[in-house]
Every structure is written in structure tokens, then in C-alpha cells.
Amino acid sequence: MTTDHLWWQKGIIYQIYPRSYQDSNGDGIGDLAGIRRRVDYLEKLGITAVWLSPIYPSPMHDFGYDVADYVDINPMFGTMADFDALLADLHGRGLKLILDLVPNHTSSDHAWFQESRRSRDNPKRDWYIWRDPAPDGGPPNNWLSFFGGPAWTLDETTGQYYLHQFVTQQPELNYRHPDVLPAMLDNMRFWLDKGVDGFRVDVIWLMMKDERLRDEPPNPHWNGIEPFGSLNHIYTQGVQGIHDLIRQMRAVLDEYDGRMMVGEIYLPYDELMPYYGEALDECHMPFNFHLIANKQWEATVVRQLVEAYEAALPENAWPNWVLGNHDQHRVATRLGQAQARVANMLLLTLRGTPTTYYGEEIGMEDGHIPPEFVQDPPAVLQPEIAHIVGRDPERTPMQWDASPHAGFAPAAVQPWLPVAANYPARNVAQQEQDPASMLSLYRALAHLRQQEPALAVGDYATVDTAVPDIFAYQRTYPGAASFLVVLNFGGEARTVDMREAGETAVIALSTTLTRTGPVTLHNLQIQGNEGLLLRLSN
Ligand code: GLC
């Protein structure tokens, strides 16, 4: 396919959680050499770029999102030589590599924080956010940690509190100090100089905090479950100055050719769009998490959220869609296997860059985590709501085959998280043999998307059907084949009049992978839980 779009616009991003992909050295934890063993698989999948969750040195209090050194590799994952080899392998196959950048906070083990906490007059003191206790000795304000409890911890050495919106061991950097951003930009350059293709930037919209550290007001819409939700986070999220900061990060990417950054931002559309930047000079893409955040998997609701997104996008801003990540319960668990197929067809046929979380291509489900295995901090810190906030279930090892531990680690070792129980029946090896498997569907969808300009970069238009449970849309690109996507979000077979899109079409793919051949569009038959991707006769 040749269009003048950029790789991250026409491509597919695939997220790997390195701890859980492939263990190569028998310690029960995935590593870089393990990922290298799977490069054939990645190439065959039809994806474009691999995004790795953090691989930096870290005490792993938040499984790598607590970075102790931004410019090195955690020995648990391998060496810098392993990293260089992985990058070369991926590039050798024409695949890109995106790293996770975690600029909002460091690990408390980071040298910067070690200095900062030493004394009140240490030159790095104000690289972090320190305040005196409140008059009663308690935290300086009412801010909360995402993972439960106050966002402040008292450090005995100097008698002041420091800010952390995640675990205690993740102190927040102070981007109001003039030296902090330049230091982080240098970390970015280190990897860009090595040839890394971009960054996924962790909680990018949290990087600035209210200068006066004002108390946050109560949230009148709080659901009463997660304590963090009880406040309206107006002084810790999207605070003035954030856009200037992001523009400076973007400028570093623009010093290099063809690099990109995608920002992790959970916000409603109207608040999300400003993160593209007024002159499209901030995030190349702020992640669009609305297929996850929206809990109603219904044709009308999903249609509405696609249309609202399309309408909200600034001119020339590039869209993107996500079904899952390492912080969210797996899509096949949320929707069930039948609709997970429909969801993959949706993801890979909408306009905008798709991001797939490892295992979604085989319909991996949340694993059951027995209490003695629970490791994720929000679950450990809030045992009463662990079943809601715990993220271990979606981080279980990749299911490669039916051998012990699903081929993730040698039989004799205990993987860091137990493999999901369904692995003997649901794994890559089994699905490679099955022409109707989820994996076969994913590969077919990904390859078709990569070949067809209309699917990769074409225009989007909803097609009205007025049939319950059906969401349909068309993708078109000048001079190339057009496609009609018809998705049945319900379990019942339907007949749909799709004459608006033409007389006849040919099935390019059905989610069942059992139907092929021509169809007439005035009485299109679609099975329950089926998605159809139709090539229109131009
Ligand atoms: C992001 C990450 C999450 C992590 C948090 C703190 O939300 O995706 O896994 O716990 O930031 O870094």
C-alpha cells in the first residue's frame, strides 16, 4: 500500500507487557531475549509497531512504572546488548519499536530522589514536590493516591511530605523546576539516538500540579467504590502549563525523522482533543480509551461514540482506538468471546490507528489470581476492592501452547503470575492450526488493513440501518476499493437492507471465517455475533 501517510497512521500498534510475554532464562519473568524469540510471530501477526511497557531498572513496586534509571535496562529483562539486538531484529523485519516513557514520577530509588530526600537544601530538593506537614502534622492537602490513601508520604529525614499519586515509592517530579524537563528530554534523546521509533507517555496529563496545592473538591458523581474517585481532580490533572510542557517534549521528537508519541490520557473527548495541540504540536495521538471506558457494548452506543469522536477531532488530527491494556480487564472477559471477535473487527476497521494488547489476538481472558499471588499495588493496598481495581488478571503470561505454563516459562519454574486456566484450549499453537480461530481472524484483518488504503487510512461514514444491534459503516479512499463493515452486537441473526451502500458486495472477511463469496445488499443476512467486512463493487 502506498499513501503518503506516516507509519504510525497506517500501522497497527501491539503492546507487550515484557514480564508476561516470554521467559527465556527460566526465572519465571519474561525478558527481552524472550521477545526476540517471538519476532517471527510478531511479523506474521501483521502488526507495525511493538510498544514495550517499561524495561528500565526498577525496584518493581509498580512493575516497572517506577523507574530508577531512565537510560539503562533492568537486568531482569536483559542487557543493553539484548535491547540493541531486539531493536535491530524488529527493524530488520520492518517493524517499529515504541518505548514507555514515565516522566511524571521516578522510583524513590532514582539517584535524583535519593539526593532530593537527603536535606532540605540539597540542589535536587525541588526536583520533587515537598511540603511541610499541615498544622495537625497530617498531609499538606487532601490529594489522594490512585492506589488508595493520601498522595503524600512523610519523610522522617527532613520532616516534610513528598507527593506521589501512585505508590509511596513513586515520588512525583516537579516540572516547575527549570532543570527537570531538560533532564527528562535528555533521557528521551538517549533512546531516540539509538533509533527507537517513539514513546508511549505514561499519565502525561498529570505532569503539572496546582502551584498552590489547593484542596480538590468532592466529586458529586462518585460511585462510592474507589476512594480516589471521591474527589474532582482539578488541581492534579490537566493543570495549566501542561500543554507547554508537552510541546517541548514533542519538539524533541521533531528533532528526529519519523518518530511519534502517544499519550496516556483518560478524558472525555472535549477535554482530550487539546492534547493534539493547537497547531498539532503536542501528542501525535492522545490515546482514545472510550471503547474501554464505555461500559455499554451496544450497537447504538458504540456508533454514537465513534461519531462523537469523529466529530470532535480537530482538523488533520489522527484518530486511534484501543480495546485493552495492562490496566484494564481484558476485552474477551468484558464482552465474551463471540463479541471479542466483533470488537477485533471493529478495532481493525475503524478509521484511526489500532492498539492491540498482547493476547487480544487469541482472545485471552483475565486470569484468576489466587489471594497468595496478588501483587498489583492497588489490589494489595485496597484488599476490599481488589477484585475491582487489581490489574494482575489482565497481566497473566502469554498463552503460546498447551505445554506447562503455556510455553511461557520452563515447566520447573513458577511464572511470576499464574497462567490463565484456559490455556490448554486457548493458545497460539492451537489457533495456528485452526483456520477459524481468533488468531486466524486477527491475522486476516491485520493483513487486509495493511493492504487496503480504504481500511488503513480511508474516510469513515456511518451507514444507517435502523436494524436493532447492527452498527454499519463504510470506508473509502480515492482510487481504491471501498469497504462496508456490518457488525452485529447481538446474538440474533438479522436481515439488513444495506442498499444505500450499493447492490452487491463480496465478503472479504466474516468474523466466523466460514463465509465467503458474493452477497446482495438489499437483504444482507448476518448471523448473531457476526461481523462482516464487505468489499464493495465500485
Ligand atoms: C499508568 C500505567 C499504570 C501505572 C501508572 C503509574 O497509568 O499505565 O500501569 O501504574 O501509570 O505509573
XYZ file of C-alpha atoms and ligand atoms in Angstrom:
550
model
C 0.000 0.000 0.000
C 1.362 3.395 -0.866
C -0.211 6.513 0.513
C 1.690 9.428 1.937
C 0.558 8.653 5.456
C 3.095 8.033 8.192
C 3.846 4.601 9.630
C 2.044 5.296 12.890
C -1.017 6.469 10.995
C -1.386 3.488 8.708
C 0.080 0.954 11.111
C -1.081 -1.207 13.992
C 0.473 -0.899 17.472
C 0.909 -4.049 19.567
C 1.549 -3.661 23.291
C 3.814 -6.168 25.009
C 3.953 -6.373 28.787
C 7.526 -7.698 28.920
C 7.186 -9.532 32.242
C 4.480 -11.688 30.707
C 5.446 -12.337 27.093
C 8.225 -14.924 27.015
C 10.686 -16.032 29.655
C 13.995 -17.094 28.099
C 16.188 -17.605 31.166
C 13.944 -19.633 33.423
C 13.262 -17.119 36.190
C 9.521 -17.071 35.569
C 9.633 -13.475 34.289
C 9.516 -12.521 30.626
C 12.550 -10.794 29.116
C 13.970 -9.147 26.001
C 15.613 -12.309 24.688
C 12.201 -13.957 25.037
C 10.598 -11.268 22.904
C 13.351 -11.774 20.322
C 12.306 -15.418 20.097
C 8.838 -14.260 19.097
C 9.743 -11.818 16.369
C 8.564 -14.273 13.691
C 5.219 -14.383 15.409
C 5.025 -10.594 15.553
C 5.862 -10.267 11.899
C 3.259 -12.828 10.867
C 0.619 -11.153 13.006
C 0.599 -8.204 10.646
C 1.287 -5.511 13.226
C 3.521 -2.490 12.561
C 4.989 -1.416 15.883
C 5.715 -3.022 19.211
C 5.200 -0.927 22.332
C 7.051 -2.276 25.343
C 5.846 -1.465 28.846
C 8.842 -0.214 30.908
C 12.061 -2.233 30.724
C 14.231 0.134 32.782
C 15.957 -0.611 36.094
C 13.273 -0.546 38.749
C 12.563 -1.984 42.194
C 9.226 -3.060 40.622
C 6.921 -1.547 43.225
C 4.641 -0.737 40.284
C 6.144 -3.331 37.944
C 8.476 -1.001 36.144
C 6.366 2.167 36.159
C 8.699 3.166 38.997
C 11.858 3.932 37.038
C 15.188 4.016 38.887
C 17.255 4.805 35.788
C 15.795 6.075 32.513
C 18.766 5.181 30.366
C 19.505 1.572 31.171
C 17.922 -1.874 31.010
C 16.670 -3.793 34.023
C 18.891 -6.899 34.432
C 15.659 -8.818 34.973
C 14.854 -8.132 31.315
C 18.402 -8.439 29.968
C 21.225 -6.131 28.974
C 21.624 -3.133 26.720
C 23.085 -5.555 24.175
C 19.827 -7.558 24.304
C 17.915 -4.353 23.763
C 20.043 -3.327 20.802
C 19.604 -6.795 19.322
C 15.836 -6.649 19.740
C 15.683 -3.236 18.122
C 17.805 -4.494 15.219
C 15.649 -7.618 14.854
C 12.446 -5.607 14.747
C 13.831 -3.049 12.344
C 15.176 -5.899 10.223
C 11.596 -7.071 9.769
C 10.325 -3.600 9.047
C 8.732 -3.326 12.492
C 8.958 -0.264 14.748
C 9.703 -0.084 18.463
C 7.947 2.253 20.879
C 9.181 2.570 24.462
C 7.174 3.507 27.520
C 8.306 6.820 28.962
C 7.317 7.534 32.570
C 8.101 11.212 33.150
C 5.518 12.078 35.826
C 7.306 10.255 38.617
C 10.512 8.340 39.249
C 11.213 5.474 41.575
C 12.239 6.505 45.073
C 15.432 4.582 44.209
C 16.284 7.014 41.401
C 19.505 8.937 42.098
C 17.594 12.224 41.751
C 15.237 11.334 44.580
C 17.990 9.854 46.702
C 19.642 13.262 46.606
C 16.426 15.190 46.926
C 15.405 13.492 50.148
C 18.830 13.952 51.763
C 18.357 17.500 53.018
C 16.086 20.484 52.583
C 18.845 22.404 50.862
C 20.041 19.694 48.516
C 20.299 21.084 44.950
C 17.812 18.397 43.798
C 15.366 19.114 46.654
C 12.894 20.948 44.445
C 13.082 18.439 41.626
C 10.296 16.765 43.617
C 7.290 18.210 45.421
C 7.996 18.640 49.134
C 5.811 20.432 51.676
C 5.642 20.921 55.400
C 3.018 18.955 57.292
C -0.360 20.585 57.888
C -0.670 22.262 61.312
C -2.031 18.993 62.764
C 1.002 17.113 61.443
C -1.016 15.457 58.664
C -0.526 15.696 54.873
C -0.319 19.194 53.329
C -3.628 18.857 51.466
C -6.411 16.375 50.675
C -4.955 14.908 47.460
C -5.329 11.164 47.051
C -3.290 8.375 45.509
C -4.881 6.454 42.618
C -3.965 3.328 44.554
C -5.613 4.306 47.862
C -4.704 6.558 50.775
C -3.214 10.043 50.716
C -0.947 11.234 47.895
C 1.635 12.314 50.460
C 4.234 10.451 52.485
C 6.167 11.940 55.384
C 9.916 11.531 55.029
C 11.444 11.317 58.501
C 14.889 12.575 57.442
C 13.724 16.114 56.728
C 10.274 16.152 58.341
C 8.476 17.065 55.113
C 5.928 15.263 52.987
C 6.513 14.412 49.307
C 3.845 13.955 46.652
C 3.072 10.658 44.909
C -0.179 9.940 43.074
C 0.631 6.231 42.820
C 2.612 4.125 45.314
C 4.773 5.705 48.011
C 7.841 4.628 46.041
C 6.802 6.780 43.023
C 7.640 10.379 44.030
C 6.371 12.962 41.538
C 8.783 15.190 39.694
C 8.339 18.932 39.900
C 8.119 20.282 36.349
C 8.011 23.838 37.717
C 11.712 23.477 38.462
C 13.590 24.623 35.335
C 16.084 21.731 35.309
C 13.650 18.830 35.435
C 12.213 18.896 31.929
C 15.608 19.295 30.220
C 16.839 16.268 32.158
C 13.835 14.238 31.003
C 14.274 15.424 27.419
C 17.846 14.137 27.526
C 16.514 10.736 28.554
C 14.273 10.813 25.513
C 17.187 11.723 23.242
C 19.212 8.806 24.577
C 16.673 6.334 23.150
C 15.895 8.339 20.031
C 19.612 8.377 19.241
C 19.547 4.599 19.444
C 16.825 4.551 16.824
C 13.721 3.972 18.943
C 10.664 4.999 16.927
C 8.649 6.670 19.618
C 7.206 6.762 23.104
C 4.018 5.912 24.839
C 3.993 8.536 27.564
C 2.633 7.484 30.928
C -0.058 9.677 32.570
C 1.052 12.629 30.500
C -1.880 14.800 31.587
C -0.842 14.531 35.239
C 2.594 16.091 34.862
C 1.670 19.554 36.204
C 0.041 20.183 39.578
C -1.581 23.263 41.001
C 1.128 25.658 42.101
C -0.741 26.465 45.327
C -1.555 22.808 46.028
C -5.172 23.670 46.729
C -7.506 21.015 48.152
C -9.521 19.207 45.498
C -13.309 19.499 45.756
C -15.535 16.458 46.321
C -16.837 14.656 43.239
C -20.646 14.763 43.321
C -20.792 11.847 40.850
C -18.602 9.498 42.872
C -19.760 5.865 42.686
C -18.699 5.245 46.282
C -16.280 2.466 45.364
C -12.730 3.639 44.680
C -11.695 6.278 47.237
C -9.662 8.037 44.531
C -12.891 8.822 42.691
C -14.297 10.768 45.651
C -12.522 13.961 44.571
C -12.700 16.064 41.438
C -9.079 16.123 40.302
C -8.953 19.667 39.030
C -5.633 20.503 40.688
C -3.683 17.395 39.686
C -4.909 16.704 36.139
C -4.739 18.895 33.062
C -3.320 21.773 35.110
C -2.230 24.976 33.393
C 1.232 24.673 31.894
C 0.772 21.072 30.797
C 0.426 21.938 27.120
C 3.611 23.946 27.089
C 5.393 21.009 28.659
C 4.060 18.531 26.107
C 5.009 20.859 23.250
C 8.591 20.815 24.468
C 8.580 17.026 24.576
C 7.146 16.929 21.085
C 9.827 19.317 19.849
C 12.443 16.743 20.833
C 10.716 14.092 18.745
C 10.609 16.525 15.881
C 14.410 16.816 16.020
C 14.388 13.291 14.556
C 12.749 11.789 11.475
C 9.591 9.738 11.687
C 9.239 9.448 15.462
C 5.999 9.628 17.379
C 4.483 9.927 20.811
C 1.170 8.661 22.054
C -0.033 9.991 25.380
C -1.859 8.031 28.046
C -4.850 10.233 28.830
C -8.193 9.165 30.254
C -10.503 12.072 29.430
C -13.817 12.796 27.724
C -13.467 13.793 24.074
C -13.786 17.550 24.534
C -11.017 17.556 27.143
C -8.891 15.053 25.209
C -8.610 16.954 21.930
C -6.448 19.807 23.259
C -3.682 17.231 23.755
C -3.130 17.116 19.998
C -2.007 20.712 20.423
C -3.496 23.782 18.818
C -1.044 23.507 15.939
C -0.990 19.682 16.178
C 2.262 20.188 18.011
C 1.658 18.084 21.131
C 0.884 14.329 21.186
C 0.788 12.752 17.729
C -2.085 10.871 19.301
C -3.639 11.082 22.744
C -4.933 7.554 23.384
C -8.661 7.196 22.828
C -9.825 4.844 25.583
C -13.538 5.230 25.018
C -14.107 1.662 23.799
C -12.837 0.655 27.244
C -14.367 3.406 29.354
C -17.810 2.918 27.835
C -19.392 0.001 29.637
C -22.362 -0.491 27.296
C -21.445 -2.757 24.409
C -24.436 -1.912 22.244
C -24.592 -1.002 18.581
C -26.232 2.370 19.159
C -23.876 3.325 21.971
C -20.714 2.352 20.090
C -21.969 4.094 16.968
C -22.575 7.211 18.986
C -19.132 7.115 20.488
C -17.468 6.656 17.111
C -19.450 9.531 15.626
C -18.800 11.783 18.609
C -15.071 11.104 18.316
C -15.012 11.730 14.578
C -16.890 14.980 15.139
C -14.654 16.140 17.966
C -11.318 15.524 16.211
C -9.547 18.732 15.202
C -8.782 19.065 11.520
C -5.950 16.738 10.473
C -5.696 15.199 13.943
C -5.154 11.468 13.543
C -7.613 9.155 15.359
C -6.834 5.975 17.289
C -8.698 3.187 19.069
C -7.840 0.813 21.901
C -9.611 -2.274 23.297
C -7.376 -3.027 26.247
C -4.112 -2.541 28.067
C -2.249 -3.665 31.178
C -4.517 -1.560 33.413
C -7.881 -2.813 32.148
C -9.757 -6.064 32.355
C -9.371 -7.968 29.119
C -11.796 -7.318 26.303
C -12.720 -11.023 25.922
C -13.646 -11.065 29.620
C -15.609 -7.839 29.375
C -17.555 -8.814 26.252
C -17.315 -12.602 25.936
C -15.552 -14.485 23.137
C -18.204 -14.005 20.466
C -18.264 -10.228 20.809
C -14.483 -10.087 21.272
C -14.292 -11.156 17.615
C -16.665 -8.371 16.636
C -14.557 -5.990 18.730
C -11.381 -7.004 16.887
C -13.117 -6.408 13.569
C -14.281 -3.018 14.818
C -10.803 -2.086 16.073
C -9.123 -3.092 12.827
C -11.634 -1.456 10.506
C -12.337 1.874 12.193
C -10.550 4.981 10.994
C -7.506 5.510 13.165
C -4.509 3.633 14.496
C -5.477 0.461 16.377
C -3.608 -0.613 19.505
C -3.808 -4.289 20.453
C -2.802 -5.547 23.890
C -0.852 -8.834 23.715
C -3.175 -11.826 23.812
C -6.195 -9.988 22.403
C -5.379 -11.652 19.094
C -6.124 -15.060 20.632
C -8.962 -13.936 22.864
C -7.024 -14.182 26.121
C -9.239 -13.667 29.134
C -8.473 -12.353 32.616
C -6.713 -14.970 34.707
C -7.914 -15.982 38.139
C -5.373 -14.803 40.696
C -5.451 -16.732 43.988
C -5.014 -14.424 47.014
C -1.416 -15.532 47.643
C -0.463 -14.428 44.111
C -1.972 -10.944 44.217
C 0.845 -8.479 43.519
C -0.564 -5.365 41.923
C -0.293 -2.408 44.343
C -3.875 -1.083 44.137
C -5.122 -4.595 44.962
C -2.593 -5.133 47.745
C -3.269 -1.707 49.261
C -7.065 -1.964 48.977
C -7.928 -5.621 49.603
C -11.652 -4.901 49.990
C -11.897 -3.755 46.365
C -9.028 -5.846 44.963
C -11.416 -7.647 42.611
C -12.306 -4.310 41.006
C -9.019 -2.396 40.983
C -6.483 -5.248 40.791
C -4.661 -5.460 37.442
C -2.959 -8.834 37.842
C -5.768 -10.690 36.000
C -5.019 -8.920 32.695
C -1.251 -9.378 33.056
C -1.019 -13.177 33.080
C 1.559 -14.868 30.832
C 1.054 -15.094 27.082
C -0.521 -18.403 26.115
C 1.784 -19.879 23.482
C 0.948 -23.564 23.583
C -0.575 -26.352 25.685
C 2.643 -27.329 27.478
C 3.118 -26.472 31.185
C 2.885 -22.702 31.804
C 1.639 -22.360 28.238
C 5.184 -22.311 26.860
C 5.818 -19.009 28.626
C 8.419 -20.426 31.039
C 10.108 -23.779 31.643
C 7.927 -26.379 33.365
C 10.027 -26.391 36.527
C 9.665 -22.693 37.345
C 6.742 -20.788 38.778
C 5.773 -17.880 36.490
C 5.522 -14.541 38.311
C 1.749 -14.695 37.771
C -0.131 -17.928 37.181
C -1.088 -18.678 33.577
C -4.849 -18.392 32.960
C -6.580 -21.747 33.392
C -7.974 -21.897 29.862
C -4.537 -22.057 28.203
C -4.653 -25.755 27.183
C -7.528 -24.898 24.831
C -6.740 -21.267 24.070
C -3.207 -20.749 22.865
C -1.238 -19.651 19.837
C -0.174 -23.153 18.710
C -3.724 -24.438 18.754
C -5.091 -21.371 16.974
C -2.426 -21.513 14.305
C -3.847 -24.906 13.327
C -7.422 -23.683 13.256
C -8.426 -21.692 10.171
C -11.451 -20.311 12.026
C -9.635 -19.245 15.212
C -9.460 -15.759 16.668
C -5.790 -15.659 15.681
C -6.645 -16.507 12.070
C -9.248 -13.761 12.155
C -6.822 -11.246 13.635
C -4.112 -12.006 11.087
C -6.539 -11.801 8.203
C -7.926 -8.486 9.444
C -4.489 -7.034 10.096
C -3.144 -8.052 6.696
C -6.171 -6.771 4.863
C -5.921 -3.488 6.721
C -2.258 -3.226 5.802
C -3.021 -3.840 2.113
C -6.129 -1.751 1.635
C -5.814 2.041 1.718
C -9.524 2.436 2.483
C -9.149 0.407 5.673
C -5.808 1.790 6.749
C -6.292 5.469 6.081
C -9.593 5.976 4.252
C -12.577 8.081 5.215
C -15.249 6.911 7.612
C -19.010 7.236 7.169
C -21.760 5.618 9.224
C -24.391 3.751 7.202
C -27.859 3.887 8.731
C -29.594 0.551 9.113
C -32.321 1.070 11.710
C -31.974 -2.650 12.483
C -31.523 -3.456 16.177
C -27.998 -4.452 17.244
C -26.435 -3.537 13.896
C -23.719 -0.919 13.510
C -22.511 -0.375 9.940
C -20.045 1.954 8.301
C -18.190 2.469 5.091
C -14.503 3.097 4.474
C -13.393 4.735 1.253
C -10.182 6.000 -0.304
C -9.890 7.683 -3.692
C -8.949 5.235 -6.421
C -9.027 2.201 -4.116
C -11.589 -0.462 -3.202
C -14.278 0.605 -0.717
C -15.402 -1.496 2.208
C -18.608 -1.863 4.135
C -18.434 -3.097 7.724
C -21.564 -4.573 9.263
C -21.343 -5.593 12.903
C -23.978 -7.496 14.832
C -23.662 -6.621 18.528
C -26.478 -9.026 19.434
C -26.930 -12.785 19.466
C -29.785 -12.902 16.948
C -29.492 -13.300 13.188
C -30.702 -10.235 11.254
C -31.529 -9.231 7.723
C -30.281 -5.774 6.891
C -31.106 -3.554 3.954
C -27.765 -2.037 3.006
C -28.815 -0.812 -0.442
C -27.535 2.648 0.462
C -24.005 1.233 0.032
C -24.654 -0.485 -3.319
C -26.279 -3.520 -4.978
C -23.809 -6.274 -4.336
C -20.574 -6.885 -2.498
C -18.151 -9.682 -1.771
C -17.367 -10.964 1.692
C -13.749 -10.080 2.367
C -13.985 -11.482 5.893
C -16.606 -12.718 8.276
C -15.697 -12.917 11.966
C -16.687 -16.597 11.784
C -14.238 -17.099 8.895
C -16.721 -19.534 7.385
C -18.486 -17.324 4.867
C -17.095 -16.129 1.563
C -18.476 -15.117 -1.809
C -20.901 -12.509 -3.126
C -23.854 -11.048 -1.208
C -26.764 -8.858 -2.239
C -27.006 -5.784 -0.123
C -30.760 -5.177 -0.063
C -31.286 -8.244 2.094
C -27.956 -8.914 3.712
C -28.085 -11.847 6.097
C -25.934 -11.591 9.183
C -25.672 -14.150 11.961
C -25.839 -13.379 15.655
C -22.495 -12.061 16.992
C -21.151 -11.825 13.471
C -19.167 -9.082 11.865
C -18.915 -8.788 8.090
C -16.262 -6.945 6.183
C -17.539 -6.496 2.628
C -15.642 -5.342 -0.402
C -17.926 -3.094 -2.414
C -18.129 -3.308 -6.166
C -17.027 0.164 -7.180
C -0.136 4.417 34.125
C 0.278 2.994 33.850
C -0.001 2.175 35.066
C 0.824 2.717 36.206
C 0.570 4.202 36.408
C 1.638 4.819 37.237
O -1.487 4.534 34.315
O -0.366 2.519 32.718
O 0.254 0.815 34.865
O 0.516 2.028 37.384
O 0.581 4.921 35.203
O 2.832 4.879 36.523
